[in-house]
PDB file of C-alpha atoms in Angstrom:
ATOM      1  CA  PRO A 757      -8.477  34.394  -2.673  1.00 34.00           C
ATOM      2  CA  TYR A 758     -10.480  36.539  -5.032  1.00 32.00           C
ATOM      3  CA  LYS A 759     -10.553  39.990  -6.612  1.00 37.00           C
ATOM      4  CA  ASN A 760     -13.667  42.165  -6.714  1.00 38.00           C
ATOM      5  CA  GLY A 761     -13.352  44.733  -9.516  1.00 41.00           C
ATOM      6  CA  GLU A 762     -15.786  47.488 -10.373  1.00 40.00           C
ATOM      7  CA  ASN A 763     -17.355  45.424 -13.155  1.00 40.00           C
ATOM      8  CA  SER A 764     -17.540  42.158 -11.159  1.00 39.00           C
ATOM      9  CA  LYS A 765     -21.041  40.778 -10.812  1.00 40.00           C
ATOM     10  CA  LYS A 766     -20.078  38.203  -8.168  1.00 39.00           C
ATOM     11  CA  LYS A 767     -17.203  37.349  -5.910  1.00 37.00           C
ATOM     12  CA  MET A 768     -15.163  34.295  -6.865  1.00 35.00           C
ATOM     13  CA  ARG A 769     -13.450  32.199  -4.203  1.00 39.00           C
ATOM     14  CA  PHE A 770     -11.114  29.342  -4.994  1.00 35.00           C
ATOM     15  CA  GLU A 771     -10.548  26.862  -2.195  1.00 39.00           C
ATOM     16  CA  LYS A 772      -8.188  23.903  -2.341  1.00 49.00           C
ATOM     17  CA  LYS A 773     -10.032  20.725  -1.463  1.00 60.00           C
ATOM     18  CA  HIS A 774      -8.133  18.475   0.908  1.00 83.00           C
ATOM     19  CA  LYS A 775      -8.433  14.866  -0.218  1.00 94.00           C
ATOM     20  CA  LYS A 776      -9.714  12.530   2.484  1.00 96.00           C
ATOM     21  CA  VAL A 777      -7.766   9.275   2.605  1.00 97.00           C
ATOM     22  CA  LEU A 778      -8.615   6.132   4.568  1.00 97.00           C
ATOM     23  CA  VAL A 779      -5.423   4.196   5.400  1.00 97.00           C
ATOM     24  CA  LEU A 780      -5.783   0.534   6.391  1.00 97.00           C
ATOM     25  CA  GLY A 781      -2.972  -1.298   8.170  1.00 95.00           C
ATOM     26  CA  ASP A 782      -0.301  -0.854  10.821  1.00 91.00           C
ATOM     27  CA  GLY A 783       2.730  -2.327   9.100  1.00 90.00           C
ATOM     28  CA  LEU A 784       5.797  -0.824   7.476  1.00 91.00           C
ATOM     29  CA  LEU A 785       4.113   1.031   4.607  1.00 94.00           C
ATOM     30  CA  ALA A 786       1.137   2.339   6.592  1.00 95.00           C
ATOM     31  CA  GLU A 787       3.395   3.767   9.295  1.00 93.00           C
ATOM     32  CA  ASN A 788       5.783   5.285   6.780  1.00 94.00           C
ATOM     33  CA  PHE A 789       2.961   6.851   4.755  1.00 96.00           C
ATOM     34  CA  LEU A 790       1.529   8.504   7.851  1.00 95.00           C
ATOM     35  CA  ASN A 791       4.947   9.880   8.788  1.00 93.00           C
ATOM     36  CA  TYR A 792       5.554  10.983   5.192  1.00 95.00           C
ATOM     37  CA  CYS A 793       2.324  12.977   5.233  1.00 95.00           C
ATOM     38  CA  TYR A 794       2.625  14.384   8.746  1.00 92.00           C
ATOM     39  CA  TYR A 795       6.335  15.200   8.898  1.00 90.00           C
ATOM     40  CA  GLY A 796       7.632  15.176   5.312  1.00 85.00           C
ATOM     41  CA  ILE A 797       8.406  18.072   2.997  1.00 85.00           C
ATOM     42  CA  ASN A 798       5.962  17.086   0.242  1.00 89.00           C
ATOM     43  CA  GLY A 799       3.295  19.781   0.334  1.00 90.00           C
ATOM     44  CA  ASP A 800       0.737  17.639  -1.494  1.00 92.00           C
ATOM     45  CA  ALA A 801       1.163  14.851   1.069  1.00 93.00           C
ATOM     46  CA  ARG A 802       0.947  17.220   4.039  1.00 92.00           C
ATOM     47  CA  ALA A 803      -2.326  18.596   2.677  1.00 92.00           C
ATOM     48  CA  LEU A 804      -4.048  15.193   2.807  1.00 95.00           C
ATOM     49  CA  SER A 805      -6.652  14.481   5.470  1.00 95.00           C
ATOM     50  CA  LEU A 806      -5.866  11.011   6.841  1.00 96.00           C
ATOM     51  CA  THR A 807      -7.813   8.464   8.867  1.00 96.00           C
ATOM     52  CA  ARG A 808      -6.083   5.206   9.799  1.00 96.00           C
ATOM     53  CA  PHE A 809      -7.642   1.937  10.959  1.00 96.00           C
ATOM     54  CA  SER A 810      -5.482  -1.004  12.045  1.00 92.00           C
ATOM     55  CA  ARG A 811      -5.930  -4.472  13.509  1.00 88.00           C
ATOM     56  CA  LYS A 812      -6.832  -2.774  16.801  1.00 90.00           C
ATOM     57  CA  ASP A 813      -9.982  -1.467  15.115  1.00 94.00           C
ATOM     58  CA  PHE A 814     -11.102  -4.517  13.120  1.00 93.00           C
ATOM     59  CA  ASP A 815      -9.989  -8.011  12.094  1.00 92.00           C
ATOM     60  CA  ALA A 816      -9.582  -8.404   8.330  1.00 91.00           C
ATOM     61  CA  GLY A 817     -10.218 -12.139   8.696  1.00 86.00           C
ATOM     62  CA  LYS A 818     -13.689 -11.725  10.225  1.00 88.00           C
ATOM     63  CA  PHE A 819     -15.689 -10.681   7.181  1.00 82.00           C
ATOM     64  CA  SER A 820     -19.080  -9.804   8.636  1.00 85.00           C
ATOM     65  CA  ARG A 821     -17.607  -7.590  11.343  1.00 91.00           C
ATOM     66  CA  ALA A 822     -15.031  -6.076   8.993  1.00 92.00           C
ATOM     67  CA  GLU A 823     -17.692  -5.321   6.378  1.00 93.00           C
ATOM     68  CA  ASP A 824     -19.996  -3.713   8.946  1.00 95.00           C
ATOM     69  CA  PHE A 825     -17.180  -1.654  10.489  1.00 96.00           C
ATOM     70  CA  LEU A 826     -15.791  -0.421   7.178  1.00 96.00           C
ATOM     71  CA  SER A 827     -19.227   0.281   5.699  1.00 95.00           C
ATOM     72  CA  ARG A 828     -20.114   2.529   8.615  1.00 95.00           C
ATOM     73  CA  ALA A 829     -16.697   4.199   8.483  1.00 96.00           C
ATOM     74  CA  MET A 830     -16.934   4.845   4.751  1.00 96.00           C
ATOM     75  CA  GLU A 831     -20.493   6.151   5.021  1.00 95.00           C
ATOM     76  CA  SER A 832     -19.612   8.650   7.744  1.00 94.00           C
ATOM     77  CA  GLY A 833     -16.111   9.503   6.564  1.00 92.00           C
ATOM     78  CA  LYS A 834     -16.948  10.432   2.959  1.00 93.00           C
ATOM     79  CA  PHE A 835     -13.455   9.420   1.850  1.00 97.00           C
ATOM     80  CA  ASP A 836     -12.006  10.133  -1.581  1.00 97.00           C
ATOM     81  CA  PHE A 837      -9.368   7.382  -1.461  1.00 98.00           C
ATOM     82  CA  CYS A 838      -8.674   4.170   0.438  1.00 98.00           C
ATOM     83  CA  LEU A 839      -5.090   2.929   0.743  1.00 98.00           C
ATOM     84  CA  ASN A 840      -4.996  -0.791   1.529  1.00 98.00           C
ATOM     85  CA  CYS A 841      -1.751  -1.777   3.261  1.00 96.00           C
ATOM     86  CA  ILE A 842      -3.170  -4.920   4.896  1.00 96.00           C
ATOM     87  CA  ALA A 843      -1.450  -8.135   3.795  1.00 95.00           C
ATOM     88  CA  LYS A 844       0.132 -11.328   5.038  1.00 93.00           C
ATOM     89  CA  THR A 845       3.641 -10.860   3.629  1.00 89.00           C
ATOM     90  CA  ASP A 846       5.397 -13.831   5.260  1.00 89.00           C
ATOM     91  CA  VAL A 847       5.988 -15.774   2.051  1.00 89.00           C
ATOM     92  CA  ASP A 848       7.068 -18.979   3.811  1.00 90.00           C
ATOM     93  CA  GLY A 849       4.172 -18.611   6.229  1.00 93.00           C
ATOM     94  CA  CYS A 850       1.763 -18.390   3.294  1.00 93.00           C
ATOM     95  CA  GLU A 851       3.125 -21.685   1.953  1.00 93.00           C
ATOM     96  CA  LYS A 852       2.574 -23.332   5.363  1.00 95.00           C
ATOM     97  CA  ASP A 853      -0.864 -21.791   5.929  1.00 95.00           C
ATOM     98  CA  PRO A 854      -2.470 -21.086   2.537  1.00 93.00           C
ATOM     99  CA  VAL A 855      -5.926 -20.673   4.089  1.00 94.00           C
ATOM    100  CA  SER A 856      -4.810 -17.707   6.172  1.00 93.00           C
ATOM    101  CA  SER A 857      -3.029 -16.261   3.149  1.00 93.00           C
ATOM    102  CA  SER A 858      -6.167 -16.624   1.031  1.00 95.00           C
ATOM    103  CA  VAL A 859      -8.289 -14.821   3.613  1.00 94.00           C
ATOM    104  CA  VAL A 860      -6.000 -11.829   4.121  1.00 95.00           C
ATOM    105  CA  ASN A 861      -4.360 -11.531   0.700  1.00 95.00           C
ATOM    106  CA  TYR A 862      -7.335 -12.367  -1.518  1.00 96.00           C
ATOM    107  CA  ALA A 863     -10.733 -12.450   0.197  1.00 96.00           C
ATOM    108  CA  PHE A 864     -10.339  -9.263   2.210  1.00 96.00           C
ATOM    109  CA  PRO A 865      -9.131  -7.110  -0.734  1.00 97.00           C
ATOM    110  CA  ALA A 866     -12.052  -8.489  -2.777  1.00 97.00           C
ATOM    111  CA  LEU A 867     -14.461  -7.384  -0.044  1.00 96.00           C
ATOM    112  CA  LEU A 868     -12.757  -4.015   0.278  1.00 97.00           C
ATOM    113  CA  ALA A 869     -12.928  -3.399  -3.478  1.00 98.00           C
ATOM    114  CA  LYS A 870     -16.706  -3.970  -3.459  1.00 97.00           C
ATOM    115  CA  LEU A 871     -17.163  -1.606  -0.507  1.00 97.00           C
ATOM    116  CA  CYS A 872     -15.055   1.096  -2.158  1.00 98.00           C
ATOM    117  CA  ALA A 873     -17.025   0.765  -5.398  1.00 97.00           C
ATOM    118  CA  LYS A 874     -20.293   1.014  -3.478  1.00 97.00           C
ATOM    119  CA  HIS A 875     -19.223   4.165  -1.645  1.00 97.00           C
ATOM    120  CA  LYS A 876     -17.485   5.653  -4.709  1.00 97.00           C
ATOM    121  CA  ILE A 877     -14.043   5.600  -3.111  1.00 98.00           C
ATOM    122  CA  HIS A 878     -10.907   5.270  -5.239  1.00 98.00           C
ATOM    123  CA  LEU A 879      -9.065   2.161  -3.981  1.00 98.00           C
ATOM    124  CA  ILE A 880      -5.262   2.086  -3.978  1.00 98.00           C
ATOM    125  CA  HIS A 881      -4.257  -1.540  -3.519  1.00 98.00           C
ATOM    126  CA  ILE A 882      -0.674  -2.556  -2.747  1.00 97.00           C
ATOM    127  CA  SER A 883       0.314  -5.740  -4.555  1.00 95.00           C
ATOM    128  CA  THR A 884       3.554  -7.564  -5.292  1.00 91.00           C
ATOM    129  CA  ASP A 885       5.839  -8.593  -8.124  1.00 86.00           C
ATOM    130  CA  TYR A 886       5.264 -12.184  -6.936  1.00 83.00           C
ATOM    131  CA  ALA A 887       1.962 -11.957  -8.812  1.00 78.00           C
ATOM    132  CA  ASP A 888       4.145 -12.205 -11.911  1.00 72.00           C
ATOM    133  CA  SER A 889       7.412 -13.993 -12.650  1.00 58.00           C
ATOM    134  CA  GLU A 890      10.590 -12.158 -11.664  1.00 52.00           C
ATOM    135  CA  LEU A 891      11.798 -12.252 -15.271  1.00 50.00           C
ATOM    136  CA  GLY A 892       8.616 -10.658 -16.542  1.00 50.00           C
ATOM    137  CA  TYR A 893       8.796  -8.005 -13.830  1.00 47.00           C
ATOM    138  CA  LEU A 894      12.408  -7.081 -14.597  1.00 51.00           C
ATOM    139  CA  CYS A 895      11.688  -6.881 -18.320  1.00 52.00           C
ATOM    140  CA  GLY A 896       8.644  -4.665 -17.734  1.00 54.00           C
ATOM    141  CA  LYS A 897       6.225  -7.293 -19.006  1.00 53.00           C
ATOM    142  CA  ILE A 898       3.040  -8.307 -17.209  1.00 51.00           C
ATOM    143  CA  ASN A 899       2.566 -12.086 -17.534  1.00 51.00           C
ATOM    144  CA  VAL A 900      -0.338 -12.145 -15.128  1.00 47.00           C
ATOM    145  CA  ASP A 901      -0.821 -15.901 -15.405  1.00 52.00           C
ATOM    146  CA  VAL A 902       2.555 -16.716 -13.840  1.00 68.00           C
ATOM    147  CA  PRO A 903       2.475 -16.155 -10.049  1.00 76.00           C
ATOM    148  CA  VAL A 904       5.575 -17.615  -8.430  1.00 78.00           C
ATOM    149  CA  ASN A 905       4.144 -19.007  -5.167  1.00 89.00           C
ATOM    150  CA  VAL A 906       1.065 -19.200  -2.909  1.00 93.00           C
ATOM    151  CA  TYR A 907       1.505 -15.610  -1.785  1.00 91.00           C
ATOM    152  CA  GLY A 908       1.732 -14.411  -5.378  1.00 90.00           C
ATOM    153  CA  SER A 909      -1.266 -16.500  -6.438  1.00 91.00           C
ATOM    154  CA  HIS A 910      -3.494 -14.956  -3.789  1.00 95.00           C
ATOM    155  CA  LYS A 911      -2.265 -11.445  -4.532  1.00 94.00           C
ATOM    156  CA  LEU A 912      -2.996 -12.025  -8.213  1.00 92.00           C
ATOM    157  CA  LEU A 913      -6.545 -13.152  -7.388  1.00 94.00           C
ATOM    158  CA  ALA A 914      -6.928  -9.981  -5.328  1.00 96.00           C
ATOM    159  CA  GLU A 915      -5.795  -7.886  -8.291  1.00 95.00           C
ATOM    160  CA  LYS A 916      -8.457  -9.510 -10.483  1.00 95.00           C
ATOM    161  CA  SER A 917     -11.122  -8.803  -7.865  1.00 97.00           C
ATOM    162  CA  VAL A 918     -10.073  -5.164  -7.634  1.00 97.00           C
ATOM    163  CA  GLU A 919     -10.104  -4.780 -11.417  1.00 96.00           C
ATOM    164  CA  GLU A 920     -13.589  -6.318 -11.681  1.00 96.00           C
ATOM    165  CA  SER A 921     -15.099  -4.397  -8.753  1.00 96.00           C
ATOM    166  CA  GLY A 922     -16.677  -1.718 -10.925  1.00 96.00           C
ATOM    167  CA  GLY A 923     -15.088   1.154  -9.024  1.00 97.00           C
ATOM    168  CA  LYS A 924     -12.020   3.338  -9.497  1.00 97.00           C
ATOM    169  CA  TRP A 925      -8.813   1.556  -8.615  1.00 98.00           C
ATOM    170  CA  THR A 926      -5.046   1.696  -8.735  1.00 98.00           C
ATOM    171  CA  ILE A 927      -2.802  -1.321  -8.164  1.00 97.00           C
ATOM    172  CA  LEU A 928       0.844  -0.772  -7.223  1.00 97.00           C
ATOM    173  CA  ARG A 929       3.115  -3.804  -7.550  1.00 93.00           C
ATOM    174  CA  THR A 930       6.090  -3.582  -5.219  1.00 93.00           C
ATOM    175  CA  SER A 931       9.147  -5.685  -4.472  1.00 87.00           C
ATOM    176  CA  PHE A 932      10.834  -6.199  -1.073  1.00 85.00           C
ATOM    177  CA  VAL A 933       9.552  -2.987   0.490  1.00 89.00           C
ATOM    178  CA  TYR A 934      11.977  -1.519   3.022  1.00 86.00           C
ATOM    179  CA  GLY A 935      12.002   1.522   5.278  1.00 84.00           C
ATOM    180  CA  ARG A 936      12.085   2.635   8.889  1.00 78.00           C
ATOM    181  CA  HIS A 937       9.798   1.110  11.491  1.00 68.00           C
ATOM    182  CA  GLU A 938      10.120   1.111  15.272  1.00 63.00           C
ATOM    183  CA  LYS A 939       9.320  -2.577  15.681  1.00 64.00           C
ATOM    184  CA  LYS A 940       9.494  -4.280  12.292  1.00 63.00           C
ATOM    185  CA  LYS A 941      12.743  -4.669  10.378  1.00 64.00           C
ATOM    186  CA  SER A 942      12.681  -5.046   6.609  1.00 65.00           C
ATOM    187  CA  PHE A 943      14.767  -7.495   4.591  1.00 67.00           C
ATOM    188  CA  VAL A 944      17.270  -4.774   3.679  1.00 68.00           C
ATOM    189  CA  HIS A 945      17.727  -3.684   7.290  1.00 68.00           C
ATOM    190  CA  ARG A 946      18.191  -7.272   8.490  1.00 69.00           C
ATOM    191  CA  PHE A 947      20.784  -7.847   5.753  1.00 72.00           C
ATOM    192  CA  VAL A 948      22.764  -4.719   6.632  1.00 74.00           C
ATOM    193  CA  TRP A 949      22.555  -5.509  10.360  1.00 71.00           C
ATOM    194  CA  ASN A 950      23.867  -9.072   9.840  1.00 72.00           C
ATOM    195  CA  VAL A 951      26.770  -7.922   7.695  1.00 75.00           C
ATOM    196  CA  ARG A 952      27.729  -5.071  10.027  1.00 74.00           C
ATOM    197  CA  ASN A 953      27.673  -7.225  13.150  1.00 74.00           C
ATOM    198  CA  ASN A 954      29.253 -10.398  11.792  1.00 75.00           C
ATOM    199  CA  LEU A 955      31.635  -9.359   9.025  1.00 70.00           C
ATOM    200  CA  THR A 956      34.664  -9.389  11.301  1.00 71.00           C
ATOM    201  CA  LYS A 957      33.948 -12.897  12.555  1.00 76.00           C
ATOM    202  CA  GLU A 958      36.098 -15.678  11.202  1.00 75.00           C
ATOM    203  CA  ASN A 959      34.402 -17.949   8.665  1.00 75.00           C
ATOM    204  CA  PHE A 960      31.255 -15.834   8.727  1.00 73.00           C
ATOM    205  CA  GLU A 961      28.532 -17.154   6.430  1.00 76.00           C
ATOM    206  CA  MET A 962      25.094 -15.679   5.870  1.00 72.00           C
ATOM    207  CA  PRO A 963      22.286 -17.697   4.235  1.00 72.00           C
ATOM    208  CA  MET A 964      21.039 -16.053   1.078  1.00 72.00           C
ATOM    209  CA  VAL A 965      18.792 -17.063  -1.801  1.00 71.00           C
ATOM    210  CA  SER A 966      20.527 -17.686  -5.115  1.00 72.00           C
ATOM    211  CA  ASP A 967      17.553 -18.044  -7.450  1.00 70.00           C
ATOM    212  CA  GLN A 968      15.904 -14.615  -7.186  1.00 69.00           C
ATOM    213  CA  TYR A 969      16.461 -11.180  -8.672  1.00 72.00           C
ATOM    214  CA  ILE A 970      14.922  -8.333  -6.697  1.00 74.00           C
ATOM    215  CA  LEU A 971      14.491  -4.593  -7.043  1.00 80.00           C
ATOM    216  CA  PRO A 972      13.859  -3.398  -3.442  1.00 84.00           C
ATOM    217  CA  THR A 973      11.228  -0.667  -3.096  1.00 89.00           C
ATOM    218  CA  ASN A 974      11.987   2.147  -0.659  1.00 91.00           C
ATOM    219  CA  THR A 975       8.960   3.302   1.353  1.00 93.00           C
ATOM    220  CA  GLU A 976       9.729   6.968   0.677  1.00 93.00           C
ATOM    221  CA  THR A 977       9.630   6.335  -3.068  1.00 94.00           C
ATOM    222  CA  LEU A 978       6.401   4.384  -2.672  1.00 96.00           C
ATOM    223  CA  CYS A 979       4.851   7.134  -0.539  1.00 97.00           C
ATOM    224  CA  GLU A 980       5.708   9.678  -3.236  1.00 96.00           C
ATOM    225  CA  VAL A 981       4.055   7.475  -5.865  1.00 97.00           C
ATOM    226  CA  ILE A 982       0.932   7.081  -3.711  1.00 97.00           C
ATOM    227  CA  THR A 983       0.772  10.848  -3.225  1.00 97.00           C
ATOM    228  CA  ASN A 984       0.939  11.379  -6.997  1.00 96.00           C
ATOM    229  CA  VAL A 985      -1.777   8.772  -7.558  1.00 97.00           C
ATOM    230  CA  ILE A 986      -4.002  10.738  -5.188  1.00 97.00           C
ATOM    231  CA  LYS A 987      -3.017  14.135  -6.616  1.00 95.00           C
ATOM    232  CA  TYR A 988      -3.636  13.205 -10.261  1.00 95.00           C
ATOM    233  CA  GLY A 989      -6.274  10.482  -9.811  1.00 95.00           C
ATOM    234  CA  MET A 990      -4.117   7.941 -11.650  1.00 96.00           C
ATOM    235  CA  THR A 991      -5.742   4.574 -12.350  1.00 97.00           C
ATOM    236  CA  GLY A 992      -4.458   1.218 -13.586  1.00 96.00           C
ATOM    237  CA  LEU A 993      -1.746  -1.251 -12.660  1.00 94.00           C
ATOM    238  CA  PHE A 994       1.801  -0.025 -12.129  1.00 94.00           C
ATOM    239  CA  ASN A 995       5.092  -1.816 -11.430  1.00 89.00           C
ATOM    240  CA  ILE A 996       7.044   0.283  -8.935  1.00 87.00           C
TER     241      ILE A 996
END
């Protein structure tokens, strides 16, 4: 909108630029972020222009093809931000198959960070509190040299690659992300389901870890944080 007074020498028009965001992944967070932007009440999120690529479009483990596909997509898409939701989050599976974990959780984010830097795209990388000790996370301290397992070690290496990429970046460390998904159930949903369906059974016991302290991250909260990162161009590493 603009006003053209008698003394105006030119018309002034102010247009709101819609940020273009490339979303990678088809898991819990990617699906929830799309729904948050398309159907939510956050005006800033609804104003975003989204493009999503999933495993149906490219294989994160096949570097040459993934690099070629993403390079062409970034060149033609002219994106402002890239949200990386691709990860191998099966912690026990990472222990059993560390090679696969290294490829998806470390090597691919390192490649993506270089591509984003090359195309001047702000990378938002989703990481984990496993990259640090639980005690350090709960106390708000970042002891980056203390990953707690194979999964955490590879995510920590990915963080270092993102930080050293030379581009703009934001790393969001999360913990036990939960939310709604048609096919995939989060830890919180599985816990509630087990209690609800077995509590009345006699001598009901449910296996549970006794050596961890967790602060579950709700996808709606995380989507709001991501939206603010995009809105204000926030950079750095954040514990969510």
